[in-house]
Short mmCIF file of C-alpha atoms and ligand atoms in Angstrom, two decimals:
data_model
loop_
_atom_site.label_atom_id
_atom_site.label_comp_id
_atom_site.label_asym_id
_atom_site.label_seq_id
_atom_site.Cartn_x
_atom_site.Cartn_y
_atom_site.Cartn_z
CA UNK X 27 -0.16 -0.05 -0.22
CA UNK X 28 2.88 2.43 0.96
CA UNK X 29 4.75 2.04 -1.95
CA UNK X 30 1.33 1.91 -4.07
CA UNK X 31 0.10 5.14 -3.02
CA UNK X 32 4.01 6.55 -3.50
CA UNK X 33 4.03 4.82 -7.07
CA UNK X 34 0.74 6.87 -7.91
CA UNK X 35 1.84 10.06 -6.74
CA UNK X 36 4.90 9.78 -9.31
CA UNK X 37 2.22 9.16 -12.05
CA UNK X 38 2.00 12.01 -14.92
CA UNK X 39 -1.72 12.70 -14.28
CA UNK X 40 -1.51 12.42 -10.78
CA UNK X 41 -2.90 15.90 -9.38
CA UNK X 42 -4.16 15.88 -5.92
CA UNK X 43 -5.59 19.21 -6.21
CA UNK X 44 -7.48 18.38 -9.45
CA UNK X 45 -7.99 14.58 -9.68
CA UNK X 46 -10.46 13.23 -12.43
CA UNK X 47 -13.27 11.15 -11.36
CA UNK X 48 -11.99 8.52 -13.76
CA UNK X 49 -8.37 8.50 -12.05
CA UNK X 50 -9.69 8.62 -8.60
CA UNK X 51 -12.00 5.60 -9.39
CA UNK X 52 -8.98 3.79 -10.93
CA UNK X 53 -6.67 4.58 -8.07
CA UNK X 54 -9.09 3.10 -5.23
CA UNK X 55 -10.24 0.07 -7.44
CA UNK X 56 -6.39 -0.75 -7.84
CA UNK X 57 -5.33 -0.14 -4.28
CA UNK X 58 -8.22 -2.55 -2.59
CA UNK X 59 -8.04 -6.18 -2.39
CA UNK X 60 -10.60 -8.83 -1.69
CA UNK X 61 -10.95 -9.77 1.94
CA UNK X 62 -10.11 -13.68 3.01
CA UNK X 63 -12.32 -15.94 4.54
CA UNK X 64 -15.74 -17.90 3.66
CA UNK X 65 -18.44 -19.71 5.18
CA UNK X 66 -21.03 -22.38 4.48
CA UNK X 67 -24.84 -21.29 4.28
CA UNK X 68 -28.00 -22.66 2.98
CA UNK X 69 -29.29 -21.53 -0.11
CA UNK X 70 -31.80 -19.35 1.32
CA UNK X 71 -29.45 -17.62 3.57
CA UNK X 72 -27.18 -16.91 0.56
CA UNK X 73 -29.08 -14.25 -1.12
CA UNK X 74 -26.90 -11.11 -2.07
CA UNK X 75 -23.92 -13.06 -0.96
CA UNK X 76 -20.73 -13.79 -2.99
CA UNK X 77 -19.82 -17.11 -4.06
CA UNK X 78 -16.56 -18.53 -2.81
CA UNK X 79 -16.18 -21.31 -4.95
CA UNK X 80 -17.38 -22.23 -8.49
CA UNK X 81 -20.26 -24.69 -8.37
CA UNK X 82 -20.29 -27.35 -10.77
CA UNK X 83 -23.02 -29.30 -12.20
CA UNK X 84 -23.22 -32.87 -10.83
CA UNK X 85 -25.98 -33.99 -13.44
CA UNK X 86 -27.60 -32.68 -16.48
CA UNK X 87 -30.45 -30.34 -16.05
CA UNK X 88 -33.05 -31.20 -17.13
CA UNK X 89 -32.13 -34.67 -16.33
CA UNK X 90 -34.05 -36.00 -19.46
CA UNK X 91 -35.79 -34.84 -22.35
CA UNK X 92 -39.27 -33.75 -21.83
CA UNK X 93 -42.06 -31.70 -23.74
CA UNK X 94 -42.07 -27.74 -23.59
CA UNK X 95 -45.99 -27.95 -24.46
CA UNK X 96 -49.09 -30.02 -23.79
CA UNK X 97 -49.95 -32.33 -26.93
CA UNK X 98 -48.78 -35.80 -28.11
CA UNK X 99 -45.24 -37.26 -28.42
CA UNK X 100 -44.91 -38.73 -31.93
CA UNK X 101 -42.10 -40.41 -34.26
CA UNK X 102 -41.56 -37.86 -36.96
CA UNK X 103 -40.67 -40.61 -39.55
CA UNK X 104 -44.56 -41.95 -38.95
CA UNK X 105 -45.66 -38.56 -40.11
CA UNK X 106 -46.67 -37.81 -43.99
CA UNK X 107 -45.09 -35.43 -45.60
CA UNK X 108 -48.20 -34.18 -47.27
CA UNK X 109 -51.80 -34.89 -45.67
CA UNK X 110 -53.03 -35.89 -42.13
CA UNK X 111 -51.61 -38.90 -40.39
CA UNK X 112 -53.71 -41.05 -38.07
CA UNK X 113 -51.35 -42.41 -34.94
CA UNK X 114 -53.25 -44.72 -31.88
CA UNK X 115 -52.74 -43.63 -28.71
CA UNK X 116 -50.65 -45.84 -26.55
CA UNK X 117 -50.75 -43.86 -23.01
CA UNK X 118 -50.00 -40.90 -21.04
CA UNK X 119 -46.68 -39.30 -19.91
CA UNK X 120 -47.41 -36.25 -17.46
CA UNK X 121 -44.66 -34.22 -15.80
CA UNK X 122 -43.42 -36.70 -13.18
CA UNK X 123 -45.02 -39.60 -14.34
CA UNK X 124 -43.15 -41.36 -17.22
CA UNK X 125 -44.85 -43.53 -20.05
CA UNK X 126 -42.83 -46.93 -19.33
CA UNK X 127 -42.92 -48.52 -22.91
CA UNK X 128 -41.24 -47.86 -25.95
CA UNK X 129 -43.17 -45.94 -28.61
CA UNK X 130 -43.86 -48.58 -31.71
CA UNK X 131 -44.37 -47.38 -35.30
CA UNK X 132 -47.88 -45.55 -35.91
CA UNK X 133 -48.01 -44.70 -32.15
CA UNK X 134 -48.29 -41.73 -29.96
CA UNK X 135 -48.43 -40.67 -26.14
CA UNK X 136 -50.31 -37.96 -24.83
CA UNK X 137 -47.72 -35.82 -23.08
CA UNK X 138 -48.12 -32.86 -20.56
CA UNK X 139 -45.49 -30.15 -20.46
CA UNK X 140 -42.27 -31.39 -18.42
CA UNK X 141 -43.52 -34.86 -19.20
CA UNK X 142 -40.77 -37.17 -20.20
CA UNK X 143 -40.36 -37.92 -23.95
CA UNK X 144 -40.69 -41.82 -24.12
CA UNK X 145 -38.20 -43.83 -25.77
CA UNK X 146 -38.88 -43.85 -29.72
CA UNK X 147 -40.30 -40.55 -29.79
CA UNK X 148 -38.43 -37.43 -31.12
CA UNK X 149 -41.25 -34.53 -31.67
CA UNK X 150 -44.31 -33.05 -29.93
CA UNK X 151 -47.20 -31.96 -31.86
CA UNK X 152 -49.48 -29.41 -29.89
CA UNK X 153 -52.84 -30.52 -28.76
CA UNK X 154 -54.16 -27.22 -30.51
CA UNK X 155 -53.11 -29.02 -33.78
CA UNK X 156 -54.09 -32.30 -33.23
CA UNK X 157 -57.92 -34.08 -33.57
CA UNK X 158 -58.39 -36.56 -31.18
CA UNK X 159 -61.39 -39.13 -31.61
CA UNK X 160 -60.93 -41.61 -28.35
CA UNK X 161 -57.76 -43.73 -29.09
CA UNK X 162 -57.31 -42.22 -32.83
CA UNK X 163 -55.13 -38.88 -33.13
CA UNK X 164 -55.15 -37.17 -36.28
CA UNK X 165 -51.93 -34.86 -37.04
CA UNK X 166 -51.56 -32.11 -39.59
CA UNK X 167 -48.66 -32.12 -42.19
CA UNK X 168 -45.89 -29.74 -41.96
CA UNK X 169 -44.93 -30.63 -38.50
CA UNK X 170 -41.03 -29.99 -37.73
CA UNK X 171 -38.52 -33.21 -36.50
CA UNK X 172 -37.85 -32.31 -32.97
CA UNK X 173 -40.47 -29.43 -32.44
CA UNK X 174 -41.30 -28.53 -28.65
CA UNK X 175 -39.02 -30.93 -27.21
CA UNK X 176 -36.57 -29.63 -24.50
CA UNK X 177 -33.23 -31.62 -24.43
CA UNK X 178 -31.43 -33.02 -21.42
CA UNK X 179 -28.83 -30.97 -20.07
CA UNK X 180 -30.02 -27.93 -22.32
CA UNK X 181 -30.04 -25.74 -19.08
CA UNK X 182 -26.67 -27.25 -17.74
CA UNK X 183 -24.44 -29.84 -18.70
CA UNK X 184 -23.01 -32.45 -16.24
CA UNK X 185 -19.71 -31.38 -15.58
CA UNK X 186 -20.09 -27.76 -16.50
CA UNK X 187 -19.66 -24.67 -14.79
CA UNK X 188 -23.27 -23.65 -13.54
CA UNK X 189 -22.23 -20.33 -11.82
CA UNK X 190 -18.50 -18.84 -11.17
CA UNK X 191 -16.99 -17.78 -7.85
CA UNK X 192 -17.49 -14.06 -7.51
CA UNK X 193 -21.07 -14.16 -8.30
CA UNK X 194 -23.40 -12.34 -6.14
CA UNK X 195 -26.18 -14.51 -5.71
CA UNK X 196 -29.45 -13.10 -6.83
CA UNK X 197 -32.73 -15.00 -6.93
CA UNK X 198 -31.97 -16.35 -10.16
CA UNK X 199 -29.03 -18.02 -8.66
CA UNK X 200 -31.06 -19.27 -5.84
CA UNK X 201 -33.41 -20.98 -8.05
CA UNK X 202 -30.22 -22.22 -10.37
CA UNK X 203 -28.52 -23.78 -7.50
CA UNK X 204 -31.90 -25.65 -6.34
CA UNK X 205 -32.38 -27.19 -9.67
CA UNK X 206 -29.21 -28.75 -9.42
CA UNK X 207 -29.97 -29.71 -6.00
CA UNK X 208 -27.62 -27.91 -4.17
CA UNK X 209 -28.51 -27.19 -0.53
CA UNK X 210 -25.66 -25.64 0.80
CA UNK X 211 -22.94 -23.01 -0.90
CA UNK X 212 -19.70 -21.91 -0.04
CA UNK X 213 -19.89 -17.99 0.32
CA UNK X 214 -17.17 -15.26 1.12
CA UNK X 215 -17.72 -13.70 4.82
CA UNK X 216 -19.42 -10.44 4.61
CA UNK X 217 -17.35 -7.48 4.35
CA UNK X 218 -17.27 -5.20 7.51
CA UNK X 219 -17.66 -1.80 7.15
CA UNK X 220 -17.48 0.58 9.96
CA UNK X 221 -18.84 4.24 9.58
CA UNK X 222 -19.55 7.59 11.64
CA UNK X 223 -20.16 11.12 11.11
CA UNK X 224 -17.85 14.27 12.21
CA UNK X 225 -18.96 17.32 13.15
CA UNK X 226 -19.96 19.26 16.44
CA UNK X 227 -23.59 20.42 14.84
CA UNK X 228 -24.57 17.18 14.35
CA UNK X 229 -27.47 15.67 16.48
CA UNK X 230 -28.73 12.17 16.60
CA UNK X 231 -32.03 10.97 15.93
CA UNK X 232 -34.15 10.63 19.34
CA UNK X 233 -32.57 14.26 20.63
CA UNK X 234 -34.21 17.65 20.23
CA UNK X 235 -31.97 19.68 18.15
CA UNK X 236 -30.39 22.67 19.74
CA UNK X 237 -29.95 25.76 17.71
CA UNK X 238 -27.42 25.74 14.93
CA UNK X 239 -27.49 22.09 15.24
CA UNK X 240 -28.93 19.66 12.42
CA UNK X 241 -29.67 16.02 12.40
CA UNK X 242 -27.22 13.49 11.23
CA UNK X 243 -28.84 11.95 8.16
CA UNK X 244 -25.39 10.80 6.33
CA UNK X 245 -25.44 7.84 8.44
CA UNK X 246 -28.78 6.86 7.66
CA UNK X 247 -27.94 7.10 4.00
CA UNK X 248 -24.70 5.22 4.32
CA UNK X 249 -26.37 2.57 6.37
CA UNK X 250 -28.90 2.13 3.62
CA UNK X 251 -26.50 2.04 0.68
CA UNK X 252 -23.86 -0.26 2.53
CA UNK X 253 -26.92 -2.85 3.29
CA UNK X 254 -27.97 -2.68 -0.09
CA UNK X 255 -24.77 -3.71 -1.20
CA UNK X 256 -25.05 -6.49 1.49
CA UNK X 257 -22.15 -5.33 3.89
CA UNK X 258 -22.33 -5.84 7.70
CA UNK X 259 -22.41 -2.42 8.84
CA UNK X 260 -20.68 -1.17 12.16
CA UNK X 261 -22.25 2.22 13.05
CA UNK X 262 -20.16 4.34 15.28
CA UNK X 263 -22.27 7.16 16.08
CA UNK X 264 -21.60 10.67 15.63
CA UNK X 265 -17.92 11.89 16.62
CA UNK X 266 -17.13 15.71 17.87
CA UNK X 267 -14.60 17.45 16.27
CA UNK X 268 -12.13 16.77 18.82
CA UNK X 269 -8.92 14.93 18.35
CA UNK X 270 -9.23 12.45 21.22
CA UNK X 271 -12.70 11.45 20.35
CA UNK X 272 -11.72 11.08 16.47
CA UNK X 273 -8.24 9.37 17.38
CA UNK X 274 -10.62 6.79 19.47
CA UNK X 275 -13.38 6.36 16.43
CA UNK X 276 -10.56 5.36 14.33
CA UNK X 277 -8.98 2.86 16.41
CA UNK X 278 -12.22 1.53 17.13
CA UNK X 279 -13.15 1.11 13.48
CA UNK X 280 -10.02 -0.18 12.16
CA UNK X 281 -9.69 -2.64 14.92
CA UNK X 282 -13.13 -4.00 13.62
CA UNK X 283 -13.44 -3.36 10.00
CA UNK X 284 -12.33 -4.10 6.61
CA UNK X 285 -13.17 -0.44 5.79
CA UNK X 286 -14.07 2.65 7.31
CA UNK X 287 -16.73 5.40 5.85
CA UNK X 288 -16.56 8.98 7.26
CA UNK X 289 -18.46 11.94 6.41
CA UNK X 290 -17.24 15.67 6.79
CA UNK X 291 -14.03 16.95 8.14
CA UNK X 292 -12.09 16.79 4.67
CA UNK X 293 -12.52 19.88 3.34
CA UNK X 294 -9.41 22.28 3.52
CA UNK X 295 -10.08 25.05 6.17
CA UNK X 296 -12.46 22.88 8.40
CA UNK X 297 -10.86 21.45 11.19
CA UNK X 298 -7.92 20.96 9.71
CA UNK X 299 -6.85 18.48 12.73
CA UNK X 300 -9.10 15.76 11.40
CA UNK X 301 -6.80 15.55 8.11
CA UNK X 302 -3.62 15.78 10.19
CA UNK X 303 -5.04 13.07 12.42
CA UNK X 304 -6.04 10.71 9.26
CA UNK X 305 -2.38 11.30 7.94
CA UNK X 306 -0.89 10.12 11.67
CA UNK X 307 -2.90 7.36 11.74
CA UNK X 308 -2.03 5.37 8.42
CA UNK X 309 -1.07 6.80 5.12
CA UNK X 310 -4.02 8.67 3.60
CA UNK X 311 -4.28 11.00 0.36
CA UNK X 312 -6.37 13.83 0.05
CA UNK X 313 -7.85 14.60 -2.96
CA UNK X 314 -9.77 17.72 -4.68
CA UNK X 315 -11.86 15.75 -7.35
CA UNK X 316 -12.86 17.93 -10.49
CA UNK X 317 -16.54 17.07 -10.05
CA UNK X 318 -19.86 18.57 -8.39
CA UNK X 319 -20.82 17.71 -5.94
CA UNK X 320 -18.25 16.01 -3.61
CA UNK X 321 -15.06 17.92 -4.39
CA UNK X 322 -13.04 16.95 -1.49
CA UNK X 323 -12.16 13.20 -0.40
CA UNK X 324 -9.63 11.11 1.68
CA UNK X 325 -8.77 7.82 0.46
CA UNK X 326 -6.18 5.21 1.85
CA UNK X 327 -5.07 3.07 4.90
CA UNK X 328 -5.64 3.50 8.85
CA UNK X 329 -3.40 0.79 10.59
CA UNK X 330 -4.25 -1.03 13.61
CA UNK X 331 -1.53 -3.35 15.12
CA UNK X 332 -1.25 -5.85 12.39
CA UNK X 333 -4.47 -5.08 10.99
CA UNK X 334 -5.63 -2.40 9.16
CA UNK X 335 -8.60 -0.93 7.46
CA UNK X 336 -9.34 1.15 3.87
CA UNK X 337 -10.21 4.53 4.78
CA UNK X 338 -12.99 6.50 2.40
CA UNK X 339 -13.17 9.82 4.06
CA UNK X 340 -16.44 11.17 2.38
CA UNK X 341 -17.40 14.99 2.18
CA UNK X 342 -19.86 15.83 4.67
CA UNK X 343 -22.65 17.35 2.21
CA UNK X 344 -25.42 14.74 2.06
CA UNK X 345 -25.73 14.80 -1.56
CA UNK X 346 -22.02 14.44 -2.10
CA UNK X 347 -22.00 11.42 0.46
CA UNK X 348 -24.11 9.83 -2.05
CA UNK X 349 -22.69 10.92 -5.11
CA UNK X 350 -19.01 10.12 -4.16
CA UNK X 351 -20.60 6.72 -2.56
CA UNK X 352 -21.72 5.15 -6.04
CA UNK X 353 -18.70 7.25 -8.04
CA UNK X 354 -15.77 5.60 -6.13
CA UNK X 355 -16.87 3.36 -2.87
CA UNK X 356 -19.11 1.34 -4.37
CA UNK X 357 -17.09 -0.68 -6.90
CA UNK X 358 -13.92 -0.80 -4.30
CA UNK X 359 -16.35 -2.59 -1.94
CA UNK X 360 -17.65 -5.13 -4.22
CA UNK X 361 -13.78 -5.78 -5.30
CA UNK X 362 -13.25 -6.22 -1.59
CA UNK X 363 -16.35 -8.55 -1.02
CA UNK X 364 -14.81 -10.78 -3.71
CA UNK X 365 -17.43 -9.57 -6.49
CA UNK X 366 -15.86 -10.50 -9.94
CA UNK X 367 -16.50 -9.17 -12.51
CA UNK X 368 -17.75 -5.91 -11.48
CA UNK X 369 -20.05 -4.30 -13.50
CA UNK X 370 -20.04 -0.48 -13.45
CA UNK X 371 -23.23 1.41 -12.91
CA UNK X 372 -25.52 1.17 -16.39
CA UNK X 373 -25.01 4.43 -17.97
CA UNK X 374 -26.90 5.40 -21.12
CA UNK X 375 -27.57 8.38 -23.32
CA UNK X 376 -31.22 10.21 -23.30
CA UNK X 377 -32.52 13.62 -24.17
CA UNK X 378 -32.48 15.69 -21.34
CA UNK X 379 -35.41 18.37 -21.50
CA UNK X 380 -34.56 20.56 -18.83
CA UNK X 381 -31.62 23.17 -19.55
CA UNK X 382 -28.40 22.31 -17.10
CA UNK X 383 -26.20 24.81 -15.82
CA UNK X 384 -22.61 23.68 -15.66
CA UNK X 385 -19.21 24.96 -15.90
CA UNK X 386 -16.43 22.76 -18.00
CA UNK X 387 -13.54 21.35 -16.49
CA UNK X 388 -15.30 18.88 -13.86
CA UNK X 389 -17.89 16.23 -13.95
CA UNK X 390 -21.26 16.88 -12.47
CA UNK X 391 -23.72 14.47 -10.98
CA UNK X 392 -27.04 16.12 -11.00
CA UNK X 393 -30.13 14.57 -10.22
CA UNK X 394 -32.63 13.41 -12.44
CA UNK X 395 -35.92 11.87 -13.22
CA UNK X 396 -35.83 9.54 -16.01
CA UNK X 397 -39.38 9.10 -17.67
CA UNK X 398 -41.30 7.77 -20.57
CA UNK X 399 -42.87 10.06 -23.20
CA UNK X 400 -44.74 8.63 -25.90
CA UNK X 401 -42.75 5.66 -25.83
CA UNK X 402 -39.13 7.48 -25.40
CA UNK X 403 -37.26 7.80 -22.58
CA UNK X 404 -35.82 11.08 -21.58
CA UNK X 405 -34.67 12.71 -18.28
CA UNK X 406 -35.48 16.21 -16.45
CA UNK X 407 -33.32 17.87 -13.84
CA UNK X 408 -35.10 17.74 -10.26
CA UNK X 409 -35.18 21.39 -8.82
CA UNK X 410 -32.93 22.60 -6.47
CA UNK X 411 -29.30 21.00 -7.24
CA UNK X 412 -27.39 22.15 -4.21
CA UNK X 413 -25.26 19.52 -2.58
CA UNK X 414 -27.04 19.73 0.82
CA UNK X 415 -30.44 19.28 -0.79
CA UNK X 416 -31.17 15.45 0.24
CA UNK X 417 -34.87 16.05 -1.00
CA UNK X 418 -33.46 16.41 -4.75
CA UNK X 419 -31.90 12.56 -4.37
CA UNK X 420 -35.16 11.15 -2.81
CA UNK X 421 -37.26 12.79 -5.88
CA UNK X 422 -34.51 11.42 -8.39
CA UNK X 423 -34.28 8.19 -10.13
CA UNK X 424 -30.89 8.64 -11.72
CA UNK X 425 -27.90 10.91 -11.79
CA UNK X 426 -27.26 12.94 -14.83
CA UNK X 427 -23.52 12.39 -15.47
CA UNK X 428 -22.23 15.50 -17.37
CA UNK X 429 -18.86 14.84 -18.76
CA UNK X 430 -15.62 17.29 -17.62
CA UNK X 431 -15.37 18.94 -20.65
CA UNK X 432 -18.97 19.70 -21.49
CA UNK X 433 -20.42 23.03 -20.52
CA UNK X 434 -24.04 24.06 -20.09
CA UNK X 435 -26.56 21.76 -21.50
CA UNK X 436 -29.51 22.94 -23.77
CA UNK X 437 -32.92 21.30 -23.64
CA UNK X 438 -33.15 18.76 -26.15
CA UNK X 439 -29.14 17.85 -25.98
CA UNK X 440 -28.57 14.33 -24.98
CA UNK X 441 -26.80 13.52 -21.85
CA UNK X 442 -25.87 10.37 -19.91
CA UNK X 443 -27.81 8.88 -16.98
CA UNK X 444 -26.97 6.03 -14.40
CA UNK X 445 -30.27 4.76 -13.18
CA UNK X 446 -30.55 4.29 -9.34
CA UNK X 447 -32.91 1.31 -9.47
CA UNK X 448 -31.68 -1.24 -6.96
CA UNK X 449 -29.37 0.98 -5.87
CA UNK X 450 -30.70 3.76 -3.61
P1 AMP R 530 -18.34 19.50 6.39
O1 AMP R 530 -17.62 18.49 5.41
O2 AMP R 530 -17.77 18.59 7.62
O3 AMP R 530 -17.81 20.77 6.16
O4 AMP R 530 -19.60 19.66 6.02
C1 AMP R 530 -20.26 20.05 5.00
C2 AMP R 530 -21.60 20.21 5.07
O5 AMP R 530 -22.42 19.12 5.40
C3 AMP R 530 -22.12 21.03 6.48
O6 AMP R 530 -23.29 21.86 6.47
C4 AMP R 530 -22.65 20.39 7.45
O7 AMP R 530 -23.46 20.51 8.48
C5 AMP R 530 -23.02 19.07 6.86
N1 AMP R 530 -22.92 17.66 7.09
C6 AMP R 530 -21.80 17.08 7.59
N2 AMP R 530 -21.85 16.00 7.89
C7 AMP R 530 -23.52 15.80 8.20
C8 AMP R 530 -24.48 14.83 8.34
N3 AMP R 530 -23.70 13.61 8.76
N4 AMP R 530 -25.61 14.54 8.45
C9 AMP R 530 -26.48 15.68 7.84
N5 AMP R 530 -25.27 17.17 7.10
C10 AMP R 530 -24.08 16.73 7.47
MG1 MG R 531 -17.84 19.32 9.51
#
């Protein structure tokens, strides 16, 4: 770590007074490492957890050829190319209850969706196409060989990798594991993330506000974002702008956690000793990022005996906390959690119906509402864009990410959006 931060500080494009969003994201991402440790869990308890080992399919899924439709299992060779074919009904096969015999020439079997294709049959004729008169089934011409048959192993083949290590398990993976008969999986241990807010003006919930105080909202947004990501959260509360209290909080955090998130106290001029303290307790870089909101930020490592934790010192403004979390912290924590591959936030272009004020030279993350009008997706900015206006985040469903080199945006121009769905 030490040598790495040094290495970065020698790189040509490293300017802590004006670091681009992309560069800061890359530096952070490259420096963090996945944490060791795993545990075994029942499939249902593994939702949102990160798979620690590849899951190999021990059998074909499905285990046998079966029907995709309700109808009749037939031998394609029996069917006349032109004109109808009359077949005799030899039995029935339901899902879970197979027809035991072998289908002979001129025979067919009534089959239900999921029913096992009987030996000898290779094609399914859907019931709506066939005409049944007791045991005589009339099939029209122009059926396709093999139609409506789901083949053994077409979902997963025995011996094939079913789910790769590093996958964060979603409902689809829980189902896939169950379809393989897997009841227990090995998952990475949860990432432990400690966080606290700094500021003498902050008041915790449950205490009446005194003059000049504000409620500490950052710990709630951080709690929500970290929980959504699948981390174990350690809430260390509000810490006064006092060196002894802050030092104790950093020690406590580094002793328990893999990562520490703080909010406030990283801007120049504001209680400078916090910056000094962070630097004293470990190796921490302070950056001014060419972005809005969220300019000041600290990143590094706090040492605690043989252990240590990565530090993300986020700005204090409530919107800036959320923006910096999604632009820098999210991907780094996913890497620490062992997620691989890591997908960036989805981003795509849509027309912006409102004018956006912006100065070239920095990235901006404005709050937007993505909406559909006559079948076309568009975005509009939420009202006030101040970095303390948390209601703009609540109203928004996406960030409008305006590139550094761009100036103000006129209505109708296209902009990048990053939807929040599933994140915020
Ligand atoms: P700072 O970065 O500490 O200078 O804080 C910047 C602004 O964000 C100030 O207006 C603070 O009152 C506000 N702020 C800092 N921390 C929090 C917090 N945890 N909850 C709500 N507002 C905060
Ligand atoms: Mg402060």
